[in-house]
PDB file of C-alpha atoms in Angstrom:
ATOM      1  CA  UNK A   1      14.670  17.120 -17.467  1.00 64.00           C
ATOM      2  CA  UNK A   2      12.592  17.403 -14.492  1.00 66.00           C
ATOM      3  CA  UNK A   3      10.600  15.080 -13.490  1.00 66.00           C
ATOM      4  CA  UNK A   4       7.895  18.061 -12.997  1.00 65.00           C
ATOM      5  CA  UNK A   5       8.258  18.297 -16.755  1.00 76.00           C
ATOM      6  CA  UNK A   6       6.986  15.444 -17.876  1.00 85.00           C
ATOM      7  CA  UNK A   7       4.170  14.745 -19.180  1.00 87.00           C
ATOM      8  CA  UNK A   8       1.060  13.449 -16.624  1.00 91.00           C
ATOM      9  CA  UNK A   9       3.011  14.154 -13.604  1.00 92.00           C
ATOM     10  CA  UNK A  10       1.198  16.807 -11.808  1.00 92.00           C
ATOM     11  CA  UNK A  11       2.766  18.411  -9.109  1.00 92.00           C
ATOM     12  CA  UNK A  12       1.641  16.306  -6.058  1.00 93.00           C
ATOM     13  CA  UNK A  13       3.645  13.291  -8.471  1.00 93.00           C
ATOM     14  CA  UNK A  14       6.040  15.400  -8.980  1.00 93.00           C
ATOM     15  CA  UNK A  15       6.762  15.965  -5.779  1.00 93.00           C
ATOM     16  CA  UNK A  16       6.298  11.968  -3.787  1.00 95.00           C
ATOM     17  CA  UNK A  17       8.911  11.595  -6.315  1.00 95.00           C
ATOM     18  CA  UNK A  18      11.480  14.629  -5.414  1.00 94.00           C
ATOM     19  CA  UNK A  19      11.138  13.400  -2.357  1.00 94.00           C
ATOM     20  CA  UNK A  20      11.377   9.948  -3.098  1.00 95.00           C
ATOM     21  CA  UNK A  21      14.796  10.492  -4.833  1.00 94.00           C
ATOM     22  CA  UNK A  22      13.702  10.774  -8.076  1.00 94.00           C
ATOM     23  CA  UNK A  23      14.225  13.885  -9.738  1.00 92.00           C
ATOM     24  CA  UNK A  24      15.325  13.704 -13.051  1.00 91.00           C
ATOM     25  CA  UNK A  25      14.356  11.490 -15.968  1.00 91.00           C
ATOM     26  CA  UNK A  26      17.400   9.404 -16.140  1.00 94.00           C
ATOM     27  CA  UNK A  27      16.241   8.799 -12.309  1.00 94.00           C
ATOM     28  CA  UNK A  28      12.219   7.648 -13.721  1.00 94.00           C
ATOM     29  CA  UNK A  29      14.283   5.247 -16.488  1.00 95.00           C
ATOM     30  CA  UNK A  30      16.178   3.239 -13.741  1.00 96.00           C
ATOM     31  CA  UNK A  31      13.729   2.228 -11.684  1.00 96.00           C
ATOM     32  CA  UNK A  32      11.093   2.332 -13.651  1.00 96.00           C
ATOM     33  CA  UNK A  33       7.520   2.464 -13.619  1.00 96.00           C
ATOM     34  CA  UNK A  34       6.771   0.203 -11.423  1.00 97.00           C
ATOM     35  CA  UNK A  35      10.008   0.486  -8.975  1.00 96.00           C
ATOM     36  CA  UNK A  36       8.623   4.191  -9.208  1.00 96.00           C
ATOM     37  CA  UNK A  37       5.277   3.628  -8.363  1.00 96.00           C
ATOM     38  CA  UNK A  38       6.534   1.092  -5.806  1.00 96.00           C
ATOM     39  CA  UNK A  39       9.112   3.559  -3.764  1.00 95.00           C
ATOM     40  CA  UNK A  40       6.321   6.060  -3.595  1.00 96.00           C
ATOM     41  CA  UNK A  41       4.124   3.665  -1.705  1.00 94.00           C
ATOM     42  CA  UNK A  42       6.812   2.048   0.275  1.00 92.00           C
ATOM     43  CA  UNK A  43       7.642   5.673   1.186  1.00 93.00           C
ATOM     44  CA  UNK A  44       3.974   6.296   3.283  1.00 92.00           C
ATOM     45  CA  UNK A  45       1.972   7.596   0.012  1.00 93.00           C
ATOM     46  CA  UNK A  46      -0.994   6.580  -1.088  1.00 93.00           C
ATOM     47  CA  UNK A  47      -1.093   6.741  -5.097  1.00 94.00           C
ATOM     48  CA  UNK A  48      -3.418   5.174  -6.832  1.00 94.00           C
ATOM     49  CA  UNK A  49      -2.512   3.351  -9.632  1.00 95.00           C
ATOM     50  CA  UNK A  50      -3.214   6.380 -12.144  1.00 95.00           C
ATOM     51  CA  UNK A  51       0.294   7.098 -10.694  1.00 96.00           C
ATOM     52  CA  UNK A  52       1.739   3.849 -12.307  1.00 96.00           C
ATOM     53  CA  UNK A  53       0.000   4.393 -15.567  1.00 96.00           C
ATOM     54  CA  UNK A  54       0.842   7.873 -15.543  1.00 96.00           C
ATOM     55  CA  UNK A  55       5.008   6.812 -15.442  1.00 96.00           C
ATOM     56  CA  UNK A  56       4.513   4.305 -17.870  1.00 96.00           C
ATOM     57  CA  UNK A  57       3.173   7.168 -19.698  1.00 95.00           C
ATOM     58  CA  UNK A  58       5.742   9.686 -18.761  1.00 94.00           C
ATOM     59  CA  UNK A  59       8.124   6.860 -19.830  1.00 94.00           C
ATOM     60  CA  UNK A  60       6.900   5.901 -23.272  1.00 94.00           C
ATOM     61  CA  UNK A  61       6.430   9.483 -23.742  1.00 92.00           C
ATOM     62  CA  UNK A  62       2.430   9.321 -24.398  1.00 94.00           C
ATOM     63  CA  UNK A  63      -0.760  10.195 -22.403  1.00 95.00           C
ATOM     64  CA  UNK A  64      -1.461   7.455 -18.742  1.00 93.00           C
ATOM     65  CA  UNK A  65      -5.307   6.916 -20.782  1.00 95.00           C
ATOM     66  CA  UNK A  66      -3.134   5.466 -23.885  1.00 96.00           C
ATOM     67  CA  UNK A  67      -1.384   2.881 -21.911  1.00 96.00           C
ATOM     68  CA  UNK A  68      -3.075  -0.243 -24.084  1.00 96.00           C
ATOM     69  CA  UNK A  69      -4.549  -2.384 -21.599  1.00 96.00           C
ATOM     70  CA  UNK A  70      -2.417  -4.858 -21.531  1.00 97.00           C
ATOM     71  CA  UNK A  71       0.407  -3.053 -21.412  1.00 97.00           C
ATOM     72  CA  UNK A  72      -1.872  -2.443 -17.962  1.00 96.00           C
ATOM     73  CA  UNK A  73      -2.576  -5.685 -17.174  1.00 96.00           C
ATOM     74  CA  UNK A  74       1.255  -6.489 -17.599  1.00 97.00           C
ATOM     75  CA  UNK A  75       2.366  -3.748 -15.082  1.00 96.00           C
ATOM     76  CA  UNK A  76      -0.184  -5.324 -12.277  1.00 96.00           C
ATOM     77  CA  UNK A  77       1.680  -8.783 -12.652  1.00 95.00           C
ATOM     78  CA  UNK A  78       5.113  -6.752 -12.461  1.00 96.00           C
ATOM     79  CA  UNK A  79       3.616  -4.701  -9.640  1.00 95.00           C
ATOM     80  CA  UNK A  80       2.340  -7.476  -7.617  1.00 94.00           C
ATOM     81  CA  UNK A  81       5.186  -9.445  -8.509  1.00 93.00           C
ATOM     82  CA  UNK A  82       7.781  -7.122  -7.263  1.00 93.00           C
ATOM     83  CA  UNK A  83       5.865  -6.156  -4.153  1.00 90.00           C
ATOM     84  CA  UNK A  84       6.112 -10.162  -3.022  1.00 89.00           C
ATOM     85  CA  UNK A  85       9.555  -9.493  -3.678  1.00 88.00           C
ATOM     86  CA  UNK A  86       9.508  -6.588  -0.703  1.00 80.00           C
ATOM     87  CA  UNK A  87      10.255  -7.824   2.870  1.00 81.00           C
ATOM     88  CA  UNK A  88       7.255  -6.913   5.249  1.00 77.00           C
ATOM     89  CA  UNK A  89       7.595  -2.316   6.450  1.00 66.00           C
ATOM     90  CA  UNK A  90       8.093  -1.339   9.625  1.00 65.00           C
ATOM     91  CA  UNK A  91       5.518  -0.961  11.789  1.00 60.00           C
ATOM     92  CA  UNK A  92       3.277  -2.687   9.704  1.00 52.00           C
ATOM     93  CA  UNK A  93       1.042  -5.351  11.530  1.00 50.00           C
ATOM     94  CA  UNK A  94       1.439  -9.169  11.133  1.00 46.00           C
ATOM     95  CA  UNK A  95      -1.787 -10.448  10.213  1.00 48.00           C
ATOM     96  CA  UNK A  96      -2.270 -12.954  13.109  1.00 50.00           C
ATOM     97  CA  UNK A  97      -5.579 -14.145  15.481  1.00 56.00           C
ATOM     98  CA  UNK A  98      -7.869 -11.643  16.297  1.00 54.00           C
ATOM     99  CA  UNK A  99      -9.755 -11.696  19.962  1.00 59.00           C
ATOM    100  CA  UNK A 100     -11.972  -9.083  21.307  1.00 64.00           C
ATOM    101  CA  UNK A 101     -12.190  -7.766  24.521  1.00 68.00           C
ATOM    102  CA  UNK A 102     -15.261  -6.166  25.978  1.00 72.00           C
ATOM    103  CA  UNK A 103     -15.377  -3.810  28.831  1.00 72.00           C
ATOM    104  CA  UNK A 104     -19.170  -2.952  29.971  1.00 69.00           C
ATOM    105  CA  UNK A 105     -20.993  -3.199  33.570  1.00 58.00           C
ATOM    106  CA  UNK A 106     -19.753  -6.015  36.053  1.00 56.00           C
ATOM    107  CA  UNK A 107     -23.327  -7.483  35.452  1.00 55.00           C
ATOM    108  CA  UNK A 108     -22.891  -8.249  31.547  1.00 52.00           C
ATOM    109  CA  UNK A 109     -19.494  -9.296  33.073  1.00 51.00           C
ATOM    110  CA  UNK A 110     -20.030 -11.999  35.629  1.00 52.00           C
ATOM    111  CA  UNK A 111     -20.456 -15.582  34.850  1.00 53.00           C
ATOM    112  CA  UNK A 112     -23.612 -16.675  34.355  1.00 54.00           C
ATOM    113  CA  UNK A 113     -25.242 -18.989  36.982  1.00 53.00           C
ATOM    114  CA  UNK A 114     -24.714 -21.995  35.773  1.00 53.00           C
ATOM    115  CA  UNK A 115     -21.484 -21.570  34.848  1.00 51.00           C
ATOM    116  CA  UNK A 116     -19.039 -22.988  37.511  1.00 51.00           C
ATOM    117  CA  UNK A 117     -15.516 -21.912  38.868  1.00 52.00           C
ATOM    118  CA  UNK A 118     -12.426 -24.506  38.386  1.00 54.00           C
ATOM    119  CA  UNK A 119     -10.570 -22.123  41.367  1.00 55.00           C
ATOM    120  CA  UNK A 120     -13.485 -22.387  44.427  1.00 53.00           C
ATOM    121  CA  UNK A 121     -13.189 -25.171  46.020  1.00 54.00           C
ATOM    122  CA  UNK A 122     -16.145 -27.894  45.728  1.00 56.00           C
ATOM    123  CA  UNK A 123     -19.771 -27.376  47.956  1.00 55.00           C
ATOM    124  CA  UNK A 124     -20.875 -30.012  50.025  1.00 55.00           C
ATOM    125  CA  UNK A 125     -24.089 -31.422  50.863  1.00 51.00           C
TER     126      UNK A 125
END
């Protein structure tokens, strides 16, 4: 059976799954709900957690809203753990210090009168 005919999987979700190589129920079962969700997200799509619950519902044969709260928490925990194990994606900025550069008119960027220029020769009286 193709993922297009799975319960809870609409056309957009089915297209995402196809694009990440998950074309059948067997493909989905092999990677699981969390694995499929990560594949979709790492492909650059922006799925909500509803997709995660829909995938789980499709695998167990229930409506996504009927996934018990305890199982939802377990899925989120698995997702967090699996996400932490993945290497960073290319093009993803690595966190670091942030600096602000301001551009404006010369008066705003000129040093104040009380600031000294360390490179200028000292004035003699």
